[in-house]
Amino acid sequence: MAGEKQKVAIIGSGNWGSAIAKIAGINTARHTDLFEKEVSMYVYEEKIDGQNLTDIINKQHQNKKYLPEVRLPENVVAMPSAQEAAKGATLLIFVLPHQFILNTCKALKGQLSPNAQAISMIKGVDVNDSKIKIFADVIQDALQIPCAALSGANIANEVARDKFSETTVGYRPGGREAAEVWFKLFNTPNFRVGLIEDVAGVSLCGALKNIVAIGAGFCDGLGWGDNSKAAIMRIGILEMKNFAQEFFDDVKPQTFTETSAGIADLITTCRNRKCAEAFVKTGKPFHELEAELLNGQKLQGTETAREVYQFLKSRKRVDAYPLFHTIYRIAYEGLEPAKLTADL
Amino acid sequence: MAGEKQKVAIIGSGNWGSAIAKIAGINTARHTDLFEKEVSMYVYEEKIDGQNLTDIINKQHQNKKYLPEVRLPENVVAMPSAQEAAKGATLLIFVLPHQFILNTCKALKGQLSPNAQAISMIKGVDVNDSKIKIFADVIQDALQIPCAALSGANIANEVARDKFSETTVGYRPGGREAAEVWFKLFNTPNFRVGLIEDVAGVSLCGALKNIVAIGAGFCDGLGWGDNSKAAIMRIGILEMKNFAQEFFDDVKPQTFTETSAGIADLITTCRNRKCAEAFVKTGKPFHELEAELLNGQKLQGTETAREVYQFLKSRKRVDAYPLFHTIYRIAYEGLEPAKLTADL
């Protein structure tokens, strides 16, 4: 790759995709020795006040729908087709809702630059009975290109407003050099990138934290106070770490206990769990609360709790993860929320 | 000690001392095979509405001054003399403000049961230029009895109200058997005791977290959001761990990253840092804010930040702890709060 510049494509343009586009656009313009300045961004086309969202982004340099009031660099170019956005790209950033991954990969397969590589910013895991897969592996297998992962304590609106944040890039064994490229693409004085050789750990942090945050929300709903919530988080990070070490190879414990993807993101995610809190206080089921409080958007934690429960059940390992199990039982089986700590 | 029952004395009766007295009183009554039922508690005598505080505690079974509205077990007996309270005791719980430790130990020296042992619940460190000592060692050296340490995410009012909490007992090498006794004295369904062979780590967690929490408060004051605060906490727990490993023997990293004394207590302590937040928002110095917001009580974090800075300076190691140093500089040297992350 020496001498050839990297060309960046962002596949996805929601709240987080737009925030990361801002950072990538700033850095490709800053490191023109390394990167082509233009960053293409795949935007699912929709009409906003009668205008195409891609046109709004390309003319007004704002994603009015998903990240309003934040100016995107002019070198970020929105395109309504993933194939067009990915054309010639050597660095592909996947930041789509996970249900769109497989179809998007199918559309891109065979169209990519021969030395392309990818990074996944997708939360969640892909569970099929007794099989579990991180999305970095889903992408890597579907496209046959190396795929790293990025996750961290990264509320998109704060990153987009240049508030100090850290993040973590997990790279593959032997992938340190590629990781340094991702570092240069994302690191800024107020968005500090850490590197760790642990794609699975970084990916699982981003998925499993959402289960623990449901438990933290139950604590808030029960009015149990700060000691309880901190205890749930501590027990949660250890179940996350144990789960990753049991079912994935080469996971590093410190990804969970020492990185931004691990403990820091858990702290951030556990701050505001209004749905889980409301679940306890109102007794309403989650699908009703999602409609009322999240505009119908699915809560990631309950979905992941269910998927992880089904996986553990088929592996006969439910009992080894009492916090995950209890959160599942409260969310789906009518267990009294006050029993949250009874089996811990 | 086989066959002989343990006799418990609590040296101190503030908010946390009274909460732990409640737990100890319940457990000595529950395990009468192991413990003498009566728990003596040294109470610094003062008058409340014309009555002795010891009389109020012994008649109304409430510490009206420091833990009002919580009923203490009747087997907790308040005494106005530390020597009287410690008489015959085999388990001494030190839960005094640190400035009273040395004089109290002097008063007790030579008066104790030959097989007495102690546990320290004291926050802070004892710094003298280039020397640093945890209070468990201060007590152990002064009384010539083994001294363990207890610390955790333990807001006293929540523990006293039986909200679910965890805590950590750090024990000495070879002290596992004694640690099991402390476990039985403190563990309840809603106050879960973890054991780790690391007195220094547990003690330092309780002291150093207060520095990090000042940094978290600065974040709040700056309006930087949740990503920033989580990043400060992550960097903080690693500086705490590195500091402990550099200056103390046999410290375990996981005390910091995995126990209630470590990450969980840091999370709890960083929730509410009104003084550090107000410092940024008002520009007033800490001594004024302590007078206004804490009834004149000293803020532990700023004091510990200063002591640790002086220690690191005399060891020529300030630069290895950029977060501790920056917090010190903001609190004491007029550094702009917005520079909080500049040197990280």
CSV table of N, CA, C and O in Angstrom, one decimal, chain A residues 167-278:
chain,number,residue,atom,x,y,z
A,167,THR,N,-12.2,6.6,22.7
A,167,THR,CA,-12.7,5.4,22.0
A,167,THR,C,-11.7,4.3,21.9
A,167,THR,O,-10.5,4.6,22.3
A,168,THR,N,-12.1,3.2,21.5
A,168,THR,CA,-11.2,2.0,21.4
A,168,THR,C,-11.4,1.4,20.1
A,168,THR,O,-12.5,1.0,19.7
A,169,VAL,N,-10.2,1.1,19.4
A,169,VAL,CA,-10.2,0.3,18.2
A,169,VAL,C,-9.6,-1.0,18.6
A,169,VAL,O,-8.5,-1.1,19.1
A,170,GLY,N,-10.4,-2.1,18.3
A,170,GLY,CA,-9.9,-3.5,18.5
A,170,GLY,C,-9.4,-4.0,17.1
A,170,GLY,O,-10.2,-3.9,16.1
A,171,TYR,N,-8.2,-4.5,17.1
A,171,TYR,CA,-7.7,-5.0,15.8
A,171,TYR,C,-7.4,-6.5,15.9
A,171,TYR,O,-7.3,-7.0,17.0
A,172,ARG,N,-7.2,-7.1,14.7
A,172,ARG,CA,-6.9,-8.5,14.6
A,172,ARG,C,-5.5,-8.8,14.9
A,172,ARG,O,-4.6,-7.9,14.7
A,173,PRO,N,-5.2,-10.0,15.3
A,173,PRO,CA,-3.7,-10.4,15.4
A,173,PRO,C,-3.0,-10.1,14.1
A,173,PRO,O,-3.5,-10.4,13.0
A,174,GLY,N,-1.9,-9.5,14.2
A,174,GLY,CA,-1.1,-9.1,13.0
A,174,GLY,C,-1.7,-7.8,12.4
A,174,GLY,O,-1.1,-7.4,11.4
A,175,GLY,N,-2.7,-7.2,12.9
A,175,GLY,CA,-3.3,-6.0,12.3
A,175,GLY,C,-2.9,-4.7,12.9
A,175,GLY,O,-3.6,-3.7,12.7
A,176,ARG,N,-1.8,-4.7,13.6
A,176,ARG,CA,-1.3,-3.4,14.2
A,176,ARG,C,-1.1,-2.3,13.2
A,176,ARG,O,-1.5,-1.1,13.5
A,177,GLU,N,-0.6,-2.6,12.1
A,177,GLU,CA,-0.3,-1.6,11.1
A,177,GLU,C,-1.6,-0.9,10.6
A,177,GLU,O,-1.7,0.3,10.5
A,178,ALA,N,-2.5,-1.8,10.3
A,178,ALA,CA,-3.8,-1.3,9.8
A,178,ALA,C,-4.5,-0.4,11.0
A,178,ALA,O,-5.1,0.6,10.7
A,179,ALA,N,-4.3,-0.9,12.2
A,179,ALA,CA,-4.9,-0.2,13.3
A,179,ALA,C,-4.3,1.2,13.4
A,179,ALA,O,-5.0,2.2,13.8
A,180,GLU,N,-3.0,1.4,13.1
A,180,GLU,CA,-2.4,2.7,13.1
A,180,GLU,C,-3.1,3.7,12.1
A,180,GLU,O,-3.2,4.9,12.3
A,181,VAL,N,-3.5,3.1,11.0
A,181,VAL,CA,-4.2,3.9,10.0
A,181,VAL,C,-5.6,4.3,10.5
A,181,VAL,O,-5.9,5.5,10.4
A,182,TRP,N,-6.3,3.4,11.1
A,182,TRP,CA,-7.6,3.8,11.8
A,182,TRP,C,-7.3,4.9,12.8
A,182,TRP,O,-8.1,5.8,13.0
A,183,PHE,N,-6.2,4.7,13.6
A,183,PHE,CA,-5.9,5.7,14.6
A,183,PHE,C,-5.7,7.1,13.9
A,183,PHE,O,-6.3,8.1,14.4
A,184,LYS,N,-5.0,7.2,12.8
A,184,LYS,CA,-4.8,8.5,12.2
A,184,LYS,C,-6.1,9.0,11.6
A,184,LYS,O,-6.3,10.2,11.5
A,185,LEU,N,-7.0,8.1,11.2
A,185,LEU,CA,-8.2,8.6,10.6
A,185,LEU,C,-9.2,9.2,11.7
A,185,LEU,O,-10.0,10.1,11.4
A,186,PHE,N,-9.1,8.6,12.9
A,186,PHE,CA,-10.1,9.0,13.9
A,186,PHE,C,-9.5,9.9,15.1
A,186,PHE,O,-10.3,10.6,15.7
A,187,ASN,N,-8.3,9.8,15.4
A,187,ASN,CA,-7.8,10.5,16.6
A,187,ASN,C,-7.7,12.0,16.4
A,187,ASN,O,-7.2,12.5,15.4
A,188,THR,N,-8.3,12.7,17.4
A,188,THR,CA,-8.2,14.2,17.4
A,188,THR,C,-7.9,14.6,18.9
A,188,THR,O,-8.0,13.7,19.8
A,189,PRO,N,-7.5,15.8,19.1
A,189,PRO,CA,-7.2,16.2,20.5
A,189,PRO,C,-8.4,15.9,21.5
A,189,PRO,O,-8.2,15.6,22.6
A,190,ASN,N,-9.6,16.0,21.0
A,190,ASN,CA,-10.8,15.7,21.8
A,190,ASN,C,-11.5,14.4,21.5
A,190,ASN,O,-12.6,14.2,22.0
A,191,PHE,N,-10.9,13.5,20.7
A,191,PHE,CA,-11.4,12.2,20.5
A,191,PHE,C,-10.2,11.3,20.4
A,191,PHE,O,-9.6,11.1,19.4
A,192,ARG,N,-9.9,10.7,21.6
A,192,ARG,CA,-8.7,10.0,21.8
A,192,ARG,C,-8.9,8.5,21.5
A,192,ARG,O,-9.7,7.9,22.2
A,193,VAL,N,-8.1,8.0,20.6
A,193,VAL,CA,-8.3,6.6,20.2
A,193,VAL,C,-7.3,5.7,20.9
A,193,VAL,O,-6.1,6.0,20.8
A,194,GLY,N,-7.7,4.7,21.5
A,194,GLY,CA,-6.9,3.7,22.1
A,194,GLY,C,-6.9,2.4,21.2
A,194,GLY,O,-7.9,2.2,20.6
A,195,LEU,N,-5.8,1.7,21.1
A,195,LEU,CA,-5.7,0.5,20.3
A,195,LEU,C,-5.6,-0.7,21.2
A,195,LEU,O,-4.8,-0.7,22.1
A,196,ILE,N,-6.3,-1.8,20.8
A,196,ILE,CA,-6.0,-3.1,21.6
A,196,ILE,C,-6.3,-4.2,20.6
A,196,ILE,O,-7.2,-4.2,19.8
A,197,GLU,N,-5.4,-5.2,20.7
A,197,GLU,CA,-5.5,-6.4,19.8
A,197,GLU,C,-6.7,-7.3,20.3
A,197,GLU,O,-6.4,-8.3,21.0
A,198,ASP,N,-7.9,-6.9,20.0
A,198,ASP,CA,-9.0,-7.7,20.6
A,198,ASP,C,-10.3,-7.2,19.9
A,198,ASP,O,-11.1,-6.4,20.5
A,199,VAL,N,-10.6,-7.7,18.7
A,199,VAL,CA,-11.8,-7.3,18.0
A,199,VAL,C,-13.0,-7.8,18.7
A,199,VAL,O,-14.0,-7.1,18.8
A,200,ALA,N,-13.0,-9.1,19.1
A,200,ALA,CA,-14.1,-9.7,19.8
A,200,ALA,C,-14.5,-8.9,21.1
A,200,ALA,O,-15.6,-8.6,21.3
A,201,GLY,N,-13.5,-8.7,21.9
A,201,GLY,CA,-13.7,-8.0,23.2
A,201,GLY,C,-14.3,-6.6,23.0
A,201,GLY,O,-15.3,-6.3,23.6
A,202,VAL,N,-13.8,-5.8,22.0
A,202,VAL,CA,-14.3,-4.5,21.8
A,202,VAL,C,-15.8,-4.6,21.3
A,202,VAL,O,-16.6,-3.9,21.7
A,203,SER,N,-16.0,-5.5,20.4
A,203,SER,CA,-17.4,-5.7,19.8
A,203,SER,C,-18.4,-6.1,20.9
A,203,SER,O,-19.5,-5.6,21.0
A,204,LEU,N,-17.9,-7.1,21.7
A,204,LEU,CA,-18.8,-7.6,22.8
A,204,LEU,C,-19.1,-6.5,23.8
A,204,LEU,O,-20.2,-6.5,24.4
A,205,CYS,N,-18.1,-5.7,24.2
A,205,CYS,CA,-18.4,-4.6,25.1
A,205,CYS,C,-19.6,-3.8,24.6
A,205,CYS,O,-20.5,-3.5,25.4
A,206,GLY,N,-19.6,-3.4,23.3
A,206,GLY,CA,-20.6,-2.6,22.8
A,206,GLY,C,-22.0,-3.2,22.8
A,206,GLY,O,-23.0,-2.6,22.8
A,207,ALA,N,-22.0,-4.6,22.7
A,207,ALA,CA,-23.3,-5.3,22.7
A,207,ALA,C,-23.8,-5.6,24.1
A,207,ALA,O,-24.9,-5.3,24.5
A,208,LEU,N,-22.9,-6.1,25.0
A,208,LEU,CA,-23.3,-6.7,26.3
A,208,LEU,C,-23.6,-5.6,27.3
A,208,LEU,O,-24.4,-5.7,28.2
A,209,LYS,N,-22.9,-4.4,27.1
A,209,LYS,CA,-23.2,-3.3,28.1
A,209,LYS,C,-24.6,-2.9,28.1
A,209,LYS,O,-25.1,-2.5,29.1
A,210,ASN,N,-25.3,-3.1,27.0
A,210,ASN,CA,-26.7,-2.7,27.0
A,210,ASN,C,-27.6,-3.6,27.9
A,210,ASN,O,-28.6,-3.2,28.3
A,211,ILE,N,-27.2,-4.9,28.1
A,211,ILE,CA,-27.9,-5.7,29.0
A,211,ILE,C,-27.7,-5.2,30.4
A,211,ILE,O,-28.7,-5.0,31.2
A,212,VAL,N,-26.5,-4.9,30.8
A,212,VAL,CA,-26.2,-4.4,32.1
A,212,VAL,C,-26.9,-3.1,32.4
A,212,VAL,O,-27.4,-2.9,33.5
A,213,ALA,N,-27.0,-2.2,31.4
A,213,ALA,CA,-27.6,-0.9,31.5
A,213,ALA,C,-29.1,-1.1,31.9
A,213,ALA,O,-29.7,-0.3,32.6
A,214,ILE,N,-29.7,-2.2,31.3
A,214,ILE,CA,-31.1,-2.4,31.7
A,214,ILE,C,-31.2,-2.7,33.2
A,214,ILE,O,-32.1,-2.2,33.9
A,215,GLY,N,-30.3,-3.5,33.7
A,215,GLY,CA,-30.2,-3.8,35.1
A,215,GLY,C,-30.0,-2.5,35.9
A,215,GLY,O,-30.6,-2.3,37.0
A,216,ALA,N,-29.1,-1.6,35.4
A,216,ALA,CA,-28.9,-0.3,36.1
A,216,ALA,C,-30.2,0.5,36.1
A,216,ALA,O,-30.5,1.1,37.1
A,217,GLY,N,-30.9,0.4,35.0
A,217,GLY,CA,-32.2,1.1,35.0
A,217,GLY,C,-33.2,0.6,36.0
A,217,GLY,O,-34.0,1.3,36.6
A,218,PHE,N,-33.2,-0.8,36.1
A,218,PHE,CA,-34.1,-1.4,37.1
A,218,PHE,C,-33.8,-0.8,38.5
A,218,PHE,O,-34.7,-0.5,39.3
A,219,CYS,N,-32.5,-0.7,38.8
A,219,CYS,CA,-32.0,-0.1,40.1
A,219,CYS,C,-32.6,1.2,40.3
A,219,CYS,O,-33.2,1.5,41.4
A,220,ASP,N,-32.5,2.1,39.3
A,220,ASP,CA,-33.1,3.4,39.4
A,220,ASP,C,-34.6,3.4,39.6
A,220,ASP,O,-35.1,4.1,40.4
A,221,GLY,N,-35.2,2.5,38.9
A,221,GLY,CA,-36.7,2.4,39.0
A,221,GLY,C,-37.1,1.9,40.4
A,221,GLY,O,-38.1,2.3,40.9
A,222,LEU,N,-36.3,1.1,41.0
A,222,LEU,CA,-36.5,0.6,42.3
A,222,LEU,C,-36.2,1.6,43.4
A,222,LEU,O,-36.5,1.4,44.6
A,223,GLY,N,-35.5,2.7,43.0
A,223,GLY,CA,-35.1,3.7,44.0
A,223,GLY,C,-34.0,3.1,44.9
A,223,GLY,O,-33.9,3.5,46.1
A,224,TRP,N,-33.2,2.2,44.4
A,224,TRP,CA,-32.2,1.6,45.3
A,224,TRP,C,-30.9,2.4,45.6
A,224,TRP,O,-30.1,2.0,46.4
A,225,GLY,N,-30.7,3.4,44.8
A,225,GLY,CA,-29.6,4.3,45.1
A,225,GLY,C,-28.3,3.9,44.4
A,225,GLY,O,-28.2,3.0,43.6
A,226,ASP,N,-27.2,4.7,44.7
A,226,ASP,CA,-26.0,4.6,43.9
A,226,ASP,C,-25.1,3.4,44.3
A,226,ASP,O,-24.4,2.9,43.4
A,227,ASN,N,-25.2,3.0,45.5
A,227,ASN,CA,-24.4,1.8,45.8
A,227,ASN,C,-24.9,0.6,45.0
A,227,ASN,O,-24.0,-0.2,44.4
A,228,SER,N,-26.2,0.4,44.9
A,228,SER,CA,-26.7,-0.7,44.2
A,228,SER,C,-26.4,-0.7,42.7
A,228,SER,O,-26.0,-1.7,42.1
A,229,LYS,N,-26.5,0.5,42.1
A,229,LYS,CA,-26.3,0.7,40.7
A,229,LYS,C,-24.8,0.4,40.4
A,229,LYS,O,-24.5,-0.3,39.4
A,230,ALA,N,-23.9,0.9,41.3
A,230,ALA,CA,-22.5,0.6,41.0
A,230,ALA,C,-22.2,-0.9,41.2
A,230,ALA,O,-21.3,-1.4,40.5
A,231,ALA,N,-22.9,-1.5,42.1
A,231,ALA,CA,-22.7,-3.0,42.3
A,231,ALA,C,-23.1,-3.7,41.0
A,231,ALA,O,-22.5,-4.7,40.6
A,232,ILE,N,-24.3,-3.4,40.5
A,232,ILE,CA,-24.8,-4.0,39.3
A,232,ILE,C,-23.8,-3.8,38.1
A,232,ILE,O,-23.5,-4.7,37.4
A,233,MET,N,-23.2,-2.6,38.0
A,233,MET,CA,-22.3,-2.3,37.0
A,233,MET,C,-21.0,-3.2,37.2
A,233,MET,O,-20.4,-3.7,36.2
A,234,ARG,N,-20.5,-3.3,38.4
A,234,ARG,CA,-19.3,-4.1,38.7
A,234,ARG,C,-19.6,-5.5,38.3
A,234,ARG,O,-18.8,-6.2,37.7
A,235,ILE,N,-20.7,-6.1,38.8
A,235,ILE,CA,-21.0,-7.5,38.5
A,235,ILE,C,-21.2,-7.6,37.0
A,235,ILE,O,-20.8,-8.6,36.4
A,236,GLY,N,-21.8,-6.6,36.4
A,236,GLY,CA,-22.1,-6.7,35.0
A,236,GLY,C,-20.8,-6.7,34.1
A,236,GLY,O,-20.7,-7.6,33.2
A,237,ILE,N,-19.8,-5.9,34.5
A,237,ILE,CA,-18.6,-5.9,33.6
A,237,ILE,C,-17.9,-7.2,33.8
A,237,ILE,O,-17.3,-7.7,32.8
A,238,LEU,N,-18.0,-7.9,34.9
A,238,LEU,CA,-17.3,-9.2,35.1
A,238,LEU,C,-18.1,-10.3,34.3
A,238,LEU,O,-17.5,-11.1,33.7
A,239,GLU,N,-19.4,-10.2,34.3
A,239,GLU,CA,-20.2,-11.2,33.5
A,239,GLU,C,-19.9,-11.0,32.0
A,239,GLU,O,-19.7,-11.9,31.2
A,240,MET,N,-19.8,-9.7,31.6
A,240,MET,CA,-19.4,-9.4,30.2
A,240,MET,C,-18.1,-10.0,29.8
A,240,MET,O,-17.9,-10.7,28.8
A,241,LYS,N,-17.1,-9.8,30.7
A,241,LYS,CA,-15.7,-10.3,30.5
A,241,LYS,C,-15.7,-11.9,30.5
A,241,LYS,O,-15.1,-12.5,29.6
A,242,ASN,N,-16.4,-12.5,31.4
A,242,ASN,CA,-16.4,-13.9,31.5
A,242,ASN,C,-17.1,-14.5,30.3
A,242,ASN,O,-16.6,-15.5,29.7
A,243,PHE,N,-18.2,-13.9,29.8
A,243,PHE,CA,-18.9,-14.4,28.7
A,243,PHE,C,-18.0,-14.3,27.4
A,243,PHE,O,-17.9,-15.3,26.7
A,244,ALA,N,-17.3,-13.2,27.3
A,244,ALA,CA,-16.4,-13.1,26.1
A,244,ALA,C,-15.3,-14.1,26.2
A,244,ALA,O,-14.9,-14.7,25.2
A,245,GLN,N,-14.7,-14.3,27.3
A,245,GLN,CA,-13.6,-15.2,27.5
A,245,GLN,C,-14.1,-16.7,27.3
A,245,GLN,O,-13.3,-17.5,26.8
A,246,GLU,N,-15.3,-17.0,27.7
A,246,GLU,CA,-15.8,-18.3,27.5
A,246,GLU,C,-16.1,-18.7,26.1
A,246,GLU,O,-15.8,-19.8,25.6
A,247,PHE,N,-16.6,-17.7,25.3
A,247,PHE,CA,-17.2,-18.1,24.0
A,247,PHE,C,-16.4,-17.5,22.8
A,247,PHE,O,-16.7,-17.8,21.7
A,248,PHE,N,-15.4,-16.7,23.1
A,248,PHE,CA,-14.5,-16.2,22.0
A,248,PHE,C,-13.1,-16.4,22.3
A,248,PHE,O,-12.7,-16.5,23.4
A,249,ASP,N,-12.3,-16.5,21.2
A,249,ASP,CA,-10.9,-16.8,21.4
A,249,ASP,C,-10.1,-15.4,21.5
A,249,ASP,O,-10.5,-14.4,21.0
A,250,ASP,N,-9.0,-15.5,22.3
A,250,ASP,CA,-8.0,-14.4,22.4
A,250,ASP,C,-8.6,-13.1,22.9
A,250,ASP,O,-8.1,-12.0,22.6
A,251,VAL,N,-9.7,-13.2,23.7
A,251,VAL,CA,-10.2,-12.0,24.3
A,251,VAL,C,-9.3,-11.6,25.5
A,251,VAL,O,-8.8,-12.4,26.2
A,252,LYS,N,-9.1,-10.2,25.6
A,252,LYS,CA,-8.2,-9.7,26.7
A,252,LYS,C,-9.1,-9.2,27.8
A,252,LYS,O,-10.0,-8.3,27.5
A,253,PRO,N,-8.9,-9.6,29.0
A,253,PRO,CA,-9.7,-9.1,30.1
A,253,PRO,C,-9.7,-7.6,30.2
A,253,PRO,O,-10.7,-7.0,30.5
A,254,GLN,N,-8.5,-7.0,30.0
A,254,GLN,CA,-8.4,-5.5,30.2
A,254,GLN,C,-9.3,-4.7,29.2
A,254,GLN,O,-9.5,-3.6,29.4
A,255,THR,N,-9.7,-5.4,28.1
A,255,THR,CA,-10.6,-4.7,27.2
A,255,THR,C,-11.8,-4.3,28.0
A,255,THR,O,-12.4,-3.2,27.8
A,256,PHE,N,-12.3,-5.1,28.9
A,256,PHE,CA,-13.5,-4.9,29.6
A,256,PHE,C,-13.2,-3.9,30.8
A,256,PHE,O,-14.0,-3.0,31.0
A,257,THR,N,-12.1,-4.2,31.5
A,257,THR,CA,-11.9,-3.4,32.8
A,257,THR,C,-11.1,-2.1,32.6
A,257,THR,O,-11.1,-1.3,33.5
A,258,GLU,N,-10.4,-1.9,31.4
A,258,GLU,CA,-9.5,-0.8,31.4
A,258,GLU,C,-9.7,0.1,30.2
A,258,GLU,O,-9.1,1.2,30.1
A,259,THR,N,-10.6,-0.2,29.2
A,259,THR,CA,-10.6,0.6,28.0
A,259,THR,C,-11.9,1.5,27.9
A,259,THR,O,-12.9,1.2,28.7
A,260,SER,N,-11.9,2.4,27.0
A,260,SER,CA,-13.1,3.2,26.8
A,260,SER,C,-14.3,2.3,26.3
A,260,SER,O,-15.4,2.5,26.8
A,261,ALA,N,-14.0,1.3,25.5
A,261,ALA,CA,-15.1,0.4,25.0
A,261,ALA,C,-15.7,-0.3,26.2
A,261,ALA,O,-16.9,-0.7,26.2
A,262,GLY,N,-14.9,-0.6,27.2
A,262,GLY,CA,-15.3,-1.4,28.3
A,262,GLY,C,-16.0,-0.6,29.4
A,262,GLY,O,-17.1,-0.1,29.3
A,263,ILE,N,-15.3,-0.4,30.5
A,263,ILE,CA,-15.9,0.2,31.7
A,263,ILE,C,-16.4,1.6,31.4
A,263,ILE,O,-17.5,2.0,31.9
A,264,ALA,N,-15.7,2.4,30.6
A,264,ALA,CA,-16.1,3.8,30.4
A,264,ALA,C,-17.5,3.8,29.7
A,264,ALA,O,-18.4,4.6,30.0
A,265,ASP,N,-17.6,3.0,28.6
A,265,ASP,CA,-18.9,3.0,27.9
A,265,ASP,C,-20.0,2.5,28.8
A,265,ASP,O,-21.1,2.9,28.7
A,266,LEU,N,-19.7,1.5,29.6
A,266,LEU,CA,-20.7,1.0,30.5
A,266,LEU,C,-21.2,2.1,31.5
A,266,LEU,O,-22.4,2.3,31.7
A,267,ILE,N,-20.3,2.9,32.0
A,267,ILE,CA,-20.6,4.0,32.8
A,267,ILE,C,-21.5,5.0,32.1
A,267,ILE,O,-22.6,5.4,32.6
A,268,THR,N,-21.2,5.3,30.9
A,268,THR,CA,-22.0,6.3,30.1
A,268,THR,C,-23.4,5.7,29.8
A,268,THR,O,-24.4,6.4,30.0
A,269,THR,N,-23.4,4.5,29.4
A,269,THR,CA,-24.7,3.9,29.0
A,269,THR,C,-25.6,3.7,30.2
A,269,THR,O,-26.8,3.8,30.1
A,270,CYS,N,-25.0,3.5,31.4
A,270,CYS,CA,-25.9,3.3,32.6
A,270,CYS,C,-26.4,4.6,33.2
A,270,CYS,O,-27.1,4.5,34.1
A,271,ARG,N,-25.9,5.7,32.7
A,271,ARG,CA,-26.4,7.0,33.2
A,271,ARG,C,-27.9,7.2,33.0
A,271,ARG,O,-28.6,7.6,33.9
A,272,ASN,N,-28.3,6.9,31.8
A,272,ASN,CA,-29.7,7.2,31.5
A,272,ASN,C,-30.4,6.0,30.9
A,272,ASN,O,-30.2,5.7,29.7
A,273,ARG,N,-31.2,5.3,31.7
A,273,ARG,CA,-31.9,4.2,31.2
A,273,ARG,C,-33.4,4.4,31.4
A,273,ARG,O,-34.0,3.7,32.2
A,274,LYS,N,-33.9,5.4,30.8
A,274,LYS,CA,-35.3,5.8,31.1
A,274,LYS,C,-36.3,4.7,30.9
A,274,LYS,O,-37.3,4.5,31.7
A,275,CYS,N,-36.1,3.8,29.9
A,275,CYS,CA,-37.1,2.8,29.7
A,275,CYS,C,-37.1,1.7,30.8
A,275,CYS,O,-38.2,1.3,31.3
A,276,ALA,N,-35.9,1.3,31.2
A,276,ALA,CA,-35.9,0.3,32.2
A,276,ALA,C,-36.4,0.8,33.6
A,276,ALA,O,-37.0,0.1,34.3
A,277,GLU,N,-36.1,2.1,33.8
A,277,GLU,CA,-36.6,2.7,35.0
A,277,GLU,C,-38.1,2.8,34.9
A,277,GLU,O,-38.8,2.5,35.9
A,278,ALA,N,-38.7,3.2,33.8
A,278,ALA,CA,-40.1,3.3,33.6
A,278,ALA,C,-40.8,1.9,33.7
A,278,ALA,O,-41.9,1.8,34.2
